[in-house]
XYZ file of C-alpha atoms in Angstrom:
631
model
C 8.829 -24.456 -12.158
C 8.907 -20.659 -12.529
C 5.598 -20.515 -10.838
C 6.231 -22.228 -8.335
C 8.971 -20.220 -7.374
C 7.480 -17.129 -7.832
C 4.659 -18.744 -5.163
C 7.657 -19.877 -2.792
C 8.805 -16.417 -3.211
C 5.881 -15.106 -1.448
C 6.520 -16.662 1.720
C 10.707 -15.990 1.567
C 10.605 -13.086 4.025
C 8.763 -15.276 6.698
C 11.921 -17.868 6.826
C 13.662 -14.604 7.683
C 15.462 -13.786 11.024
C 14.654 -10.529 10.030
C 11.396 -10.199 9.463
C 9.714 -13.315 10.973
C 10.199 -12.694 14.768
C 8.605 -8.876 14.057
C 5.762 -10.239 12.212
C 5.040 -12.577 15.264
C 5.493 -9.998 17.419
C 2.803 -7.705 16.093
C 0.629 -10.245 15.219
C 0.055 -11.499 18.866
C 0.342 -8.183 19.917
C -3.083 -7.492 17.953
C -4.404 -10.607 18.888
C -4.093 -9.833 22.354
C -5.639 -6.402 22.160
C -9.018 -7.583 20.543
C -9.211 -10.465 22.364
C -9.018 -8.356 25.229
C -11.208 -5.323 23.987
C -13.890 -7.830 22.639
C -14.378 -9.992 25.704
C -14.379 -6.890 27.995
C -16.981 -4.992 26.012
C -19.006 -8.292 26.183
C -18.428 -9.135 29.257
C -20.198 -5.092 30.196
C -22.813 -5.858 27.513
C -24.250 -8.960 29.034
C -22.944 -9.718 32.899
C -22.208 -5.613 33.066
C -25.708 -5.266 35.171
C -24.496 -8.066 37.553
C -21.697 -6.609 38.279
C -22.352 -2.534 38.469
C -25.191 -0.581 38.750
C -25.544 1.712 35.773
C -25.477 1.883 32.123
C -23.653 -0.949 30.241
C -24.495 1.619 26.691
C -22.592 4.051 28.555
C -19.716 1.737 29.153
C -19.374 0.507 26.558
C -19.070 3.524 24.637
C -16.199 4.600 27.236
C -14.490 1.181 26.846
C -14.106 1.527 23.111
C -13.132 5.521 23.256
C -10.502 5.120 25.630
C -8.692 2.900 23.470
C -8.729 4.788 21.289
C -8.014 7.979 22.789
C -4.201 7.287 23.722
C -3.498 7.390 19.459
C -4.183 10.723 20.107
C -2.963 11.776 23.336
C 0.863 9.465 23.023
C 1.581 9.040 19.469
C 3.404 11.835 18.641
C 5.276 11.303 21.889
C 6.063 7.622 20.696
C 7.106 8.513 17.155
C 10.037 10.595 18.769
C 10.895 7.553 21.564
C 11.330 5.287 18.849
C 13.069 7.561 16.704
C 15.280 8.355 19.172
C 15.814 4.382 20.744
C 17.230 1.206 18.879
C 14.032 -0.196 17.883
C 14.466 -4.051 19.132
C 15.172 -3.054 22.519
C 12.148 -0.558 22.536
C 9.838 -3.188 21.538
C 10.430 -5.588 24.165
C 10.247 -3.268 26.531
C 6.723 -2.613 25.095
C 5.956 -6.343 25.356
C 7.089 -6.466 28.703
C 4.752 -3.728 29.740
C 2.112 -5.877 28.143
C 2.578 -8.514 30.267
C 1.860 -6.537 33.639
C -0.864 -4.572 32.098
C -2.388 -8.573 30.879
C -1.711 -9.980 34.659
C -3.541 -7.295 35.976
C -5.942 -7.624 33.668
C -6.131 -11.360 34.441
C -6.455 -10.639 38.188
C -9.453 -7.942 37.569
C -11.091 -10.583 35.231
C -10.972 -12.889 37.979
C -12.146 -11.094 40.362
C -15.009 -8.800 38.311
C -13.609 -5.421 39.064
C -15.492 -3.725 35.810
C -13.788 0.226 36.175
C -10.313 -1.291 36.490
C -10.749 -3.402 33.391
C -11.340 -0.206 31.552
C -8.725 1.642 32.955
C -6.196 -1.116 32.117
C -8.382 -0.912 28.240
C -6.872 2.856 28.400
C -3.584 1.206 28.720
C -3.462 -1.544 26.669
C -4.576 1.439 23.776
C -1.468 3.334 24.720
C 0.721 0.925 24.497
C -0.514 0.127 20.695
C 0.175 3.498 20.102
C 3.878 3.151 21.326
C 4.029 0.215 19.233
C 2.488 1.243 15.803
C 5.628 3.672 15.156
C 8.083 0.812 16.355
C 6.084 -1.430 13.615
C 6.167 0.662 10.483
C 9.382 2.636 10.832
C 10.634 -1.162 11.261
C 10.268 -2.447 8.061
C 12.155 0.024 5.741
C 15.740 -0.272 7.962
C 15.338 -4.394 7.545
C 13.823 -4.950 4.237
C 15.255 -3.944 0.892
C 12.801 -1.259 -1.469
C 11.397 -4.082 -3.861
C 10.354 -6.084 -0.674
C 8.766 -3.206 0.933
C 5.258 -4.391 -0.716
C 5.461 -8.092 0.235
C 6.421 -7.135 4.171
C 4.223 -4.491 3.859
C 1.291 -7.028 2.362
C 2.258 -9.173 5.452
C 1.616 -6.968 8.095
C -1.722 -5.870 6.900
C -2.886 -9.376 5.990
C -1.871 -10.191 9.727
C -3.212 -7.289 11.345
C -6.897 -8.363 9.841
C -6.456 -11.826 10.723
C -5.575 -11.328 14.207
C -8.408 -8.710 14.786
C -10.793 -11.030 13.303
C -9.738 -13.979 15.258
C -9.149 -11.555 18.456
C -13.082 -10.552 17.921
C -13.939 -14.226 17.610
C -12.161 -15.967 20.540
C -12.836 -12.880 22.697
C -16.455 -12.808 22.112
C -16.054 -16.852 22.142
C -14.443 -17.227 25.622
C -16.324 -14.932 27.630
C -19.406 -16.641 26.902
C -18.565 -20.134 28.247
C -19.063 -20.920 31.643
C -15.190 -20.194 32.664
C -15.209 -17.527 30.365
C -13.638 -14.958 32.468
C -11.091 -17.896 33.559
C -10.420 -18.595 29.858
C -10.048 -15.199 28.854
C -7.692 -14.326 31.323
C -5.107 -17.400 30.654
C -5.193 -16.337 27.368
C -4.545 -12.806 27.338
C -1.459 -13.510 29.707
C 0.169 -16.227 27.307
C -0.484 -14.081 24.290
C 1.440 -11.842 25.898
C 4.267 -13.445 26.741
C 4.168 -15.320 23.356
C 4.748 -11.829 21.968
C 7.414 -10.591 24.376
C 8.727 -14.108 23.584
C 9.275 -13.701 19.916
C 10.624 -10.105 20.257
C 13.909 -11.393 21.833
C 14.746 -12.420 18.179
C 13.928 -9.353 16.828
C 17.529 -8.420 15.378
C 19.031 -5.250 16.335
C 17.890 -2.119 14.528
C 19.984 1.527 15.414
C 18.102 4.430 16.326
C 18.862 6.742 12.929
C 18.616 9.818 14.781
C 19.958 9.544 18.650
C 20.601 13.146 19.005
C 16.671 13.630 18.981
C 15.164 16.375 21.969
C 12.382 14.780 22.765
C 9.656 16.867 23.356
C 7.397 16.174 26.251
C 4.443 18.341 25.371
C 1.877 15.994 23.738
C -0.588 18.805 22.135
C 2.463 21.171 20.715
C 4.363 17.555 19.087
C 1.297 16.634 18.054
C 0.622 20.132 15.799
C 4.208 19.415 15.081
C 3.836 16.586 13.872
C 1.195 17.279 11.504
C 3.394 20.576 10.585
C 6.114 18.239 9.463
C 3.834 15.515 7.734
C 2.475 18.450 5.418
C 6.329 19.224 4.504
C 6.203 16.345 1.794
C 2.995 16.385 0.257
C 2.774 12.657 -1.827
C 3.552 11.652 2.104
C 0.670 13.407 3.430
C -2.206 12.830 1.066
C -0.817 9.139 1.227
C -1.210 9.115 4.775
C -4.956 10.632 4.038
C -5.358 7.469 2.525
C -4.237 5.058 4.196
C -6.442 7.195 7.859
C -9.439 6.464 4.601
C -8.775 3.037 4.289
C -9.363 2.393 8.441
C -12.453 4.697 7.996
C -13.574 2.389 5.474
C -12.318 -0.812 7.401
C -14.007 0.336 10.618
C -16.965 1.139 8.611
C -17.533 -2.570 7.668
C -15.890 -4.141 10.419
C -18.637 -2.217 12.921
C -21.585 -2.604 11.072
C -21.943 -6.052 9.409
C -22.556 -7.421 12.726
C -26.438 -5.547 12.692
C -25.815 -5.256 8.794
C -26.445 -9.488 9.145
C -29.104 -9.214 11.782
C -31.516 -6.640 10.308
C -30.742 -6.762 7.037
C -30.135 -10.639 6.053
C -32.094 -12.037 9.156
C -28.993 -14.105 9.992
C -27.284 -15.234 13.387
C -23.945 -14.887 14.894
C -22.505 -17.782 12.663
C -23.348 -15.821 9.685
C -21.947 -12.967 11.038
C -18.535 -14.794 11.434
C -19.157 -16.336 8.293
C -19.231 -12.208 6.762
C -16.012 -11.159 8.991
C -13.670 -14.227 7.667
C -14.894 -13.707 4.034
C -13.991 -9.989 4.585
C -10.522 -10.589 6.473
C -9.737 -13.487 3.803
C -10.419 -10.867 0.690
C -7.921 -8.053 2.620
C -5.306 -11.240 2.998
C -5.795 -12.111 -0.506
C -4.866 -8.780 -2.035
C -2.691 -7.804 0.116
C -0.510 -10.642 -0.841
C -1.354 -10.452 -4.061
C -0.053 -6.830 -4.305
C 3.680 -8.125 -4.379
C 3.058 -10.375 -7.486
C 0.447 -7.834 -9.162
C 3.366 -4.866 -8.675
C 6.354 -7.548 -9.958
C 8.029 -6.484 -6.213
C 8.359 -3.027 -6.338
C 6.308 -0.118 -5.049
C 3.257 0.391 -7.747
C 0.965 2.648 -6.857
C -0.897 2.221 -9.968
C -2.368 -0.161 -8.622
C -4.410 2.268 -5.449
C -6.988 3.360 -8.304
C -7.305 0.087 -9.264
C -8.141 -0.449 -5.368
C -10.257 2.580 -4.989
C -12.635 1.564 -8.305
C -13.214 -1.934 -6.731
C -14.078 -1.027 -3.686
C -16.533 1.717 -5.147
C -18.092 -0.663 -7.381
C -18.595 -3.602 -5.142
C -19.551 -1.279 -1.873
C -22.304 -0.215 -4.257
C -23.427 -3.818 -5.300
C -23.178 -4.690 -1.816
C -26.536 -2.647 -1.478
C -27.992 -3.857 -5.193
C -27.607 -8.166 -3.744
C -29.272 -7.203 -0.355
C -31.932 -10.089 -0.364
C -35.691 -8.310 -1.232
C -37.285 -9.928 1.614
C -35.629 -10.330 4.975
C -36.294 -14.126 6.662
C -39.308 -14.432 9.099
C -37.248 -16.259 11.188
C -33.470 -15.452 12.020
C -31.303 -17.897 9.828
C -28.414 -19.956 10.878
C -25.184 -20.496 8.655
C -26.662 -23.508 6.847
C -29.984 -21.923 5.497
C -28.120 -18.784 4.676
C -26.079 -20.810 2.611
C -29.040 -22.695 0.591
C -30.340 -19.531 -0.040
C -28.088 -18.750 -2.680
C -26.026 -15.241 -1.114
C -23.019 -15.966 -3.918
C -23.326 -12.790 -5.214
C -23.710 -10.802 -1.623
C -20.418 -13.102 -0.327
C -18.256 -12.165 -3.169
C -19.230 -8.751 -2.749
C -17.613 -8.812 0.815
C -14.695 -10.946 -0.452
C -14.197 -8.531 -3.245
C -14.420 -5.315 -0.660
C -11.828 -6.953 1.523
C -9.458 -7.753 -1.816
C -9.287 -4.380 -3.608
C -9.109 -3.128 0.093
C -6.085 -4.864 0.021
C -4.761 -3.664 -3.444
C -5.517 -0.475 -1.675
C -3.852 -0.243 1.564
C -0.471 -2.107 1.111
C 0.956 0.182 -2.150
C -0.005 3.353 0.152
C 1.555 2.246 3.180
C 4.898 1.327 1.624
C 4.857 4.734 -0.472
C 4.468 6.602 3.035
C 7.856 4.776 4.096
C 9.540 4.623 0.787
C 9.336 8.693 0.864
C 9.929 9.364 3.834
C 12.452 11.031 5.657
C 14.611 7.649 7.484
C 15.448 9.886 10.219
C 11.855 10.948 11.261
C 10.375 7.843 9.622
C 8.581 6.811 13.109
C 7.339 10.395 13.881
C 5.520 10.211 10.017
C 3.751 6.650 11.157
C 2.318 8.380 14.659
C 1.268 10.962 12.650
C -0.044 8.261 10.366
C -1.741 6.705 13.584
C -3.216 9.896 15.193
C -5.227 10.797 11.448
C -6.411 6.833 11.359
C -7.499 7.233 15.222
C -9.415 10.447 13.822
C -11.239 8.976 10.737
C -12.132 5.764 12.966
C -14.039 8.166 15.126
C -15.521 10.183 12.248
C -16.680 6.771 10.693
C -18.907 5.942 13.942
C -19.798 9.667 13.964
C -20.479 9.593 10.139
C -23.028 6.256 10.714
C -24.499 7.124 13.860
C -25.627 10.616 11.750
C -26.951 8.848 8.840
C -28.697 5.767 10.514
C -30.373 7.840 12.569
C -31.593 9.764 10.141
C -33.777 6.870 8.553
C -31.366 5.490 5.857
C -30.810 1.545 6.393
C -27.522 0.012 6.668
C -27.168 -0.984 3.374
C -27.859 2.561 1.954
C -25.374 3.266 4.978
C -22.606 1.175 2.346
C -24.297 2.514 -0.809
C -23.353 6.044 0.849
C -19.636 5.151 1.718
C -18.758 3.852 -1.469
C -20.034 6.829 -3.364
C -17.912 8.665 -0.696
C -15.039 6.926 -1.248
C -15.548 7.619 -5.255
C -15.544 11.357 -4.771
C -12.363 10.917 -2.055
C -10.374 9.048 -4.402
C -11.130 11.818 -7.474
C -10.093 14.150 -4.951
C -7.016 12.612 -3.853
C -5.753 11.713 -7.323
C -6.575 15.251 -8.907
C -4.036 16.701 -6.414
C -1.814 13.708 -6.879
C -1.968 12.611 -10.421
C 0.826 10.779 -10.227
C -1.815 7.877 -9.140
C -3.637 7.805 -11.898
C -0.913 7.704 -14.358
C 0.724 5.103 -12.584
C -2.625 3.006 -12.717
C -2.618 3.463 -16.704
C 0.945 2.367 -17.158
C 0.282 -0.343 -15.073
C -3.417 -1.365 -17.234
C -1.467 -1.050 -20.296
C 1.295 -3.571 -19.266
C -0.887 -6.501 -18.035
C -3.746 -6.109 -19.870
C -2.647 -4.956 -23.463
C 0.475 -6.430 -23.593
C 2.180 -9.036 -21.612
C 5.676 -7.834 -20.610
C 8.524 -10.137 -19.589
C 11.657 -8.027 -18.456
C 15.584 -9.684 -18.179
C 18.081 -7.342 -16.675
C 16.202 -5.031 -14.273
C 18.624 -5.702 -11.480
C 21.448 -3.804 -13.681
C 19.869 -0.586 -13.187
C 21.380 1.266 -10.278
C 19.325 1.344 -6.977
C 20.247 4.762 -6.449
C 22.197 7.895 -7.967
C 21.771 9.270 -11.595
C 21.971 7.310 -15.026
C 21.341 7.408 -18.260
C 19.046 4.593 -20.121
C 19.306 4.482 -23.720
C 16.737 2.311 -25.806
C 15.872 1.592 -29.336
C 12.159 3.517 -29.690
C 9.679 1.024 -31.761
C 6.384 2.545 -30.098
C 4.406 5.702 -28.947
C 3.945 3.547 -25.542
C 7.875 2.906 -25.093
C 7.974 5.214 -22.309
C 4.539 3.730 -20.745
C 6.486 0.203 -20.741
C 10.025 1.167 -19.460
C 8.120 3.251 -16.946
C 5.850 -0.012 -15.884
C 8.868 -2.491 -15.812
C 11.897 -0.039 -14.178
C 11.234 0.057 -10.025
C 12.645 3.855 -9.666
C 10.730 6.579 -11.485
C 12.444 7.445 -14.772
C 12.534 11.237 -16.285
C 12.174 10.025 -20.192
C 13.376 12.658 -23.061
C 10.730 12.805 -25.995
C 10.027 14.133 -29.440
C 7.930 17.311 -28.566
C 5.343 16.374 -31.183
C 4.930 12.808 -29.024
C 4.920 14.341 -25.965
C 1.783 16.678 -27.107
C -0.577 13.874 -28.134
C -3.741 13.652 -26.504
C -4.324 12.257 -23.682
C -0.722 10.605 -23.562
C 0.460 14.848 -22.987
C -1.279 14.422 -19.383
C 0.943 11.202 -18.429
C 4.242 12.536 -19.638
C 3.455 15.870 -17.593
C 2.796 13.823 -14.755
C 5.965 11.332 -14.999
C 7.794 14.931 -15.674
C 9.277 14.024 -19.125
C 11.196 15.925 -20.784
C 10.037 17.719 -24.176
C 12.759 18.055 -27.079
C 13.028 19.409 -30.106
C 15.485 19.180 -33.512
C 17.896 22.302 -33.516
C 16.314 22.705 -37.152
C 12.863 22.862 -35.529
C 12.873 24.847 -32.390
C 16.715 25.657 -30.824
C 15.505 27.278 -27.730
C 13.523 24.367 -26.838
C 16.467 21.845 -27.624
C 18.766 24.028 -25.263
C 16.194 23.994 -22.389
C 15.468 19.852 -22.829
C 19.466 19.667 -22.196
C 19.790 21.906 -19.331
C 16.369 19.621 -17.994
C 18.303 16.731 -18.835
C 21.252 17.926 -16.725
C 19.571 18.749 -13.627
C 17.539 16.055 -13.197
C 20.682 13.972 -13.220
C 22.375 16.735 -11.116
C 19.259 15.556 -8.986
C 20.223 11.827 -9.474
C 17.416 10.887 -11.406
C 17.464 7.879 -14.250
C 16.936 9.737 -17.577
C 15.916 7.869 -20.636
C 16.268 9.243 -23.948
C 15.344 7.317 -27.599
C 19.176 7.524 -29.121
C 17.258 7.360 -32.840
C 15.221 10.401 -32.602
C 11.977 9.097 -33.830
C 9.795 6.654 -34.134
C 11.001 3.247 -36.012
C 8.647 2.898 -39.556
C 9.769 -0.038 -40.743
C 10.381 -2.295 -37.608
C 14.659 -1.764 -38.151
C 16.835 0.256 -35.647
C 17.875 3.729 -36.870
C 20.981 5.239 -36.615
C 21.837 6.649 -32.908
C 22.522 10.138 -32.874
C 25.308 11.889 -30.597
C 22.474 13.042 -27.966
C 24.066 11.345 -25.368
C 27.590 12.074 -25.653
C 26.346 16.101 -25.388
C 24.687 14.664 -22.208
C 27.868 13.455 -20.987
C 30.134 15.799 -21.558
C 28.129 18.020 -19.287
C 28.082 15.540 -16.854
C 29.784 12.403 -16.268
C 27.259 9.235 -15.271
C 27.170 5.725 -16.365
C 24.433 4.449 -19.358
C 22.455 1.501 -19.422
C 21.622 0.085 -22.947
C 17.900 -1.434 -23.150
C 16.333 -3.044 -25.996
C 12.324 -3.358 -26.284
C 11.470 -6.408 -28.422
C 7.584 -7.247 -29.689
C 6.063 -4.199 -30.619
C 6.706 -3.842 -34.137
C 3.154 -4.045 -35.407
C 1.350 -3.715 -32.349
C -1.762 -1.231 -32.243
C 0.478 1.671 -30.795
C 3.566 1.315 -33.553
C 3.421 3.017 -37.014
C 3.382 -0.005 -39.066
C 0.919 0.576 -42.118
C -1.422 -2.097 -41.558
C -5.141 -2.612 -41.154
C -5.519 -0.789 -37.467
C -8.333 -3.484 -36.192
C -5.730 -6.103 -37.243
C -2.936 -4.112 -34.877
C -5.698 -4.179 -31.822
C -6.323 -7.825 -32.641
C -2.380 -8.389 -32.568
C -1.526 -5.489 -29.664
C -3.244 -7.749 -27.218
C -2.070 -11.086 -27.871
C 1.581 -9.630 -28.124
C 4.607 -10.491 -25.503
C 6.599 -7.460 -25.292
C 10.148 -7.777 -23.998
C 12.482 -5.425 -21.980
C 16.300 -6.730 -22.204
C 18.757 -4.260 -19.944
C 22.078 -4.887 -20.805
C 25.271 -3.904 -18.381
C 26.105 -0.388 -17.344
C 28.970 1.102 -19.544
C 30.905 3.812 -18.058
C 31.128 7.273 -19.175
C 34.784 7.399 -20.770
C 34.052 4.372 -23.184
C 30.380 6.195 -24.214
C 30.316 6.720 -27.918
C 26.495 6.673 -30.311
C 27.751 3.896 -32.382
C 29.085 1.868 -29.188
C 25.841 1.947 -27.447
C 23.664 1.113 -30.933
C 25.406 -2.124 -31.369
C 24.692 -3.161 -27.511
C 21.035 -1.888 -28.210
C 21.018 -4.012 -31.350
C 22.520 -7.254 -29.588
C 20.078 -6.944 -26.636
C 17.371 -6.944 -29.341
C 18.322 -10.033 -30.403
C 18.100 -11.709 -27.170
C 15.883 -14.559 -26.126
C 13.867 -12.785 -23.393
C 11.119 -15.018 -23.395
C 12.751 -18.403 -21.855
């Protein structure tokens, strides 16, 4: 039963007023731009020379750059419009715009007019560009933090889908023998389908109607990136999420002549390819919510970054020795035996997922409300610039000799040294990845209570200390980031030093061992909750050596005295004689048992400040310990 309600829970935002008439919204808006992009660049490729005297290469080339070039020209521009404008009302107006850009697209269809069709491509890319600000900045002012991954997981999964069906029924349509008729029909009713599903978009006030806008698109523009550069886990989030669409265009452009010269195979198999890829970024992207327990982990962007590394790289070991005499259809590819090549490109597509959807939700969990929109144009401009790089970066190495699949070999060593790079200036990454390898591979955690910690404003969490991982596990389980007190002579052990620095714990000392130090952990302790950060301190001091609760010292009641805040009591249960606690027993035995342990985290209810006392809060911590977490 609990499974099955954790599954149903994956689909509760999408019986939402709030959330469902967006997501349609933006998912036949994307539809409609790459069924419209794909039949058009068709359409040049093979009836082009009909039609106009000249080069279809050339056109081409034009068609797909000025689509793209409006991310950089309006973005900036739209990120302050939206800002500025209550959000519903500025999307349909979008949509509505898309439907006289789609009938004269229809019309110009109809009658062949090529140049026009590209002019109204120019278009159709600016008004994405309004719209990708109206999208993102969205989603944090209708959905609470811990569903921030799930809608988040949504969008992307639905973005990918509609692209690859866009590509298919564009390139589909325009090759029958009313193809142009077809086309047409279609990109008008997709249109109105999406102007049709944003009149139940619910009303969403501008946060910041006072906004100048400023008209100038180059001086916004260096603005913008000025501003983005203000909060710095922002930015180099943004970075990756602009590497992720390098990546994603990387794939998305080349598999097509990836299948033909490389596997021998035909369009089917090149379809086949796309939906396997598109199906993987669904998968984890979906998955992200139930892999992060509904809250923003972005341990788990390593974890996304080392998959798609080491299957981008054994995409080029399962290329087939020998390429087919003859080019292949679906059914012979199949029989002969591509498993391991397939769930390479599933596998790209999944941890692409695990990669994206933790990022994006980061960028608009930290940012600014007021100027969210203006961060997610910035957002667009840098993804509109690596998209570009990544045709640059592969027309550069393919024509220097290298194949395609050394082309992928390339990128995923690339993306190896990016991701080192990125998480060496941000190691708040990595140590979020560990905490979250330790709690679902390790152990297996089960937590009761989490909704009693406060959402927002400071706190102090006390809990009984069994472990030299305590911290890791509270850290894992706890959805805001937690400033944790520890014994100075913990927080110095190898390797774990590097992950307390990172989470910005707080070293202490005894007043017999090192005064000055003690005095500095409690003027730490007060600022961070001056700050209104969650602080967790161990109430017992030390380590546990026999499995039983030690006395709780007066630590906290100095905290509180200093300042007033409420405590939550918190009681781990299970690791008493795991690999990580100090019970004297054969350490191979401890591994054996660390791994097959369930760890519990019971949170018991907030207790004001005024009825604080050490021997109050030990007897909650004791009677949480006692309680049947695992039901």
């Amino acid at each position: 039963m609990m499974e099955k309600a954790k599954i149903a829970g994956q689909f509760e935002l999408l019986r939402q007023k709030r959330f469902l008439p967006f997501f349609i919204t933006q998912f036949f808006g994307a539809l409609n731009d790459n069924v419209f992009k794909n039949a058009l660049i068709i359409l040049i490729a093979f009836q082009g020379s009909q039609l106009i005297n000249g080069s279809t290469d050339l056109l081409i080339n034009i068609a797909a750059a000025l689509f793209i070039l409006p991310f950089f020209l309006f973005s900036a521009t739209a990120g302050q419009w939206i800002d500025k404008y209550e959000k519903s009302a500025s999307i349909r107006a979008i949509k509505l715009i898309e439907i006289v850009i789609m009938l004269l697209a229809a019309l110009a269809l109809l009658q062949g007019y090529i140049f026009i069709l590209i002019a109204l491509l120019f278009l159709m890319g600016t008004q994405s560009a309004f719209f990708g600000p109206a999208k993102y900045s969205y989603i944090p002012q209708h959905l609470k933090t811990n569903e921030l991954i799930e809608g988040n997981a949504w969008v992307q999964m639905g973005t990918f889908v509609a692209i690859l069906l866009g590509t298919i029924l564009g390139g589909v349509m325009i090759g029958m023998e009313q193809g142009r008729l077809y086309v047409a029909c279609a990109i008008v009713s997709l249109a109105v389908a999406g102007y049709s599903a944003s009149r139940f978009i619910p009303i969403t006030p501008s946060l910041n109607e006072n906004l100048r806008i400023n008209w100038n698109v180059f001086s916004e523009t260096y603005r913008n990136f000025k501003f983005l550069k203000t909060n710095r886990t922002v930015f180099l989030s943004v970075l990756g999420v602009s590497w992720f669409w390098f990546l994603g265009a990387m794939y998305l452009v080349q598999l097509p002549n990836y299948t033909k010269t490389i596997l021998g195979g035909n369009e089917q198999v090149v379809t086949l390819l796309l939906v396997l890829f598109t199906v993987g970024i669904g998968v984890g992207s979906l998955l992200c919510n139930w892999l992060s327990g509904r809250k923003i982990e972005i341990g788990l962007v390593p974890f996304g970054s080392i998959g798609l590394t080491l299957f981008g790289m054994d995409l080029y070991l399962s290329q087939p020795d020998v390429m087919p005499v003859v080019t292949i259809g679906l059914k012979e590819f199949l029989l002969n035996g591509h498993l391991r090549l397939m769930a390479d490109i599933i596998l790209i597509g999944f941890f692409g997922g695990l990669y994206i959807v933790p990022l994006m939700a980061l960028v608009q969990q930290r940012s600014d409300p007021k100027h969210m929109s203006r961060v997610i144009a910035g957002n667009n401009i840098i993804n509109a610039l690596l998209m570009v790089l990544s045709a640059i970066v592969a027309i550069i190495i393919l024509s220097s000799g290298f194949s395609i699949a050394e082309l992928f070999l390339l990128v995923a060593v690339f993306n190896a040294i990016v991701a080192i790079y990125i998480y060496s200036l941000v190691p708040e990454f990595f140590m979020r990845f560990m905490v979250w390898l330790l709690i679902h591979s390790v152990y297996h955690v089960k937590a009761k209570g989490l909704d009693k910690i406060p959402d927002e404003g400071p706190a102090v969490l006390v809990c009984n200390h069994v472990s030299y991982v305590d911290a890791l596990i509270i850290a894992g389980c706890i959805r805001r980031p937690v400033r944790f007190v520890m014994y100075y002579k913990i927080f110095n052990l190898p390797i774990l030093n590097f992950v307390f620095r990172t989470a910005k714990a707080i070293s202490i000392a005894g007043k017999f061992e090192d005064r000055e130090q003690l005095k500095k952990a409690f003027d730490d302790i007060d600022q961070a909750l001056s700050d209104g950060d969650l602080v967790c301190i161990f109430p017992e001091g030390k380590l546990t050596s026999d499995g039983s609760m030690r006395r709780f010292r007066d630590g906290v009641e100095k905290i509180l005295e200093r300042r007033s805040v409420p405590v939550v009591p918190m009681a781990l249960q299970g690791l008493w004689g795991s690999a990580f606690s100090r019970q004297r027993t054969n350490i191979f035995y401890r591994l054996y048992k660390g791994f097959k342990s369930s760890i519990g985290l019971v949170v018991g209810d907030l207790v004001e400040p005024q009825d604080v006392s050490a021997k109050m809060l030990q007897d909650k911590v004791r009677i949480l310990y006692d309680d049947v977490v695992h039901r």
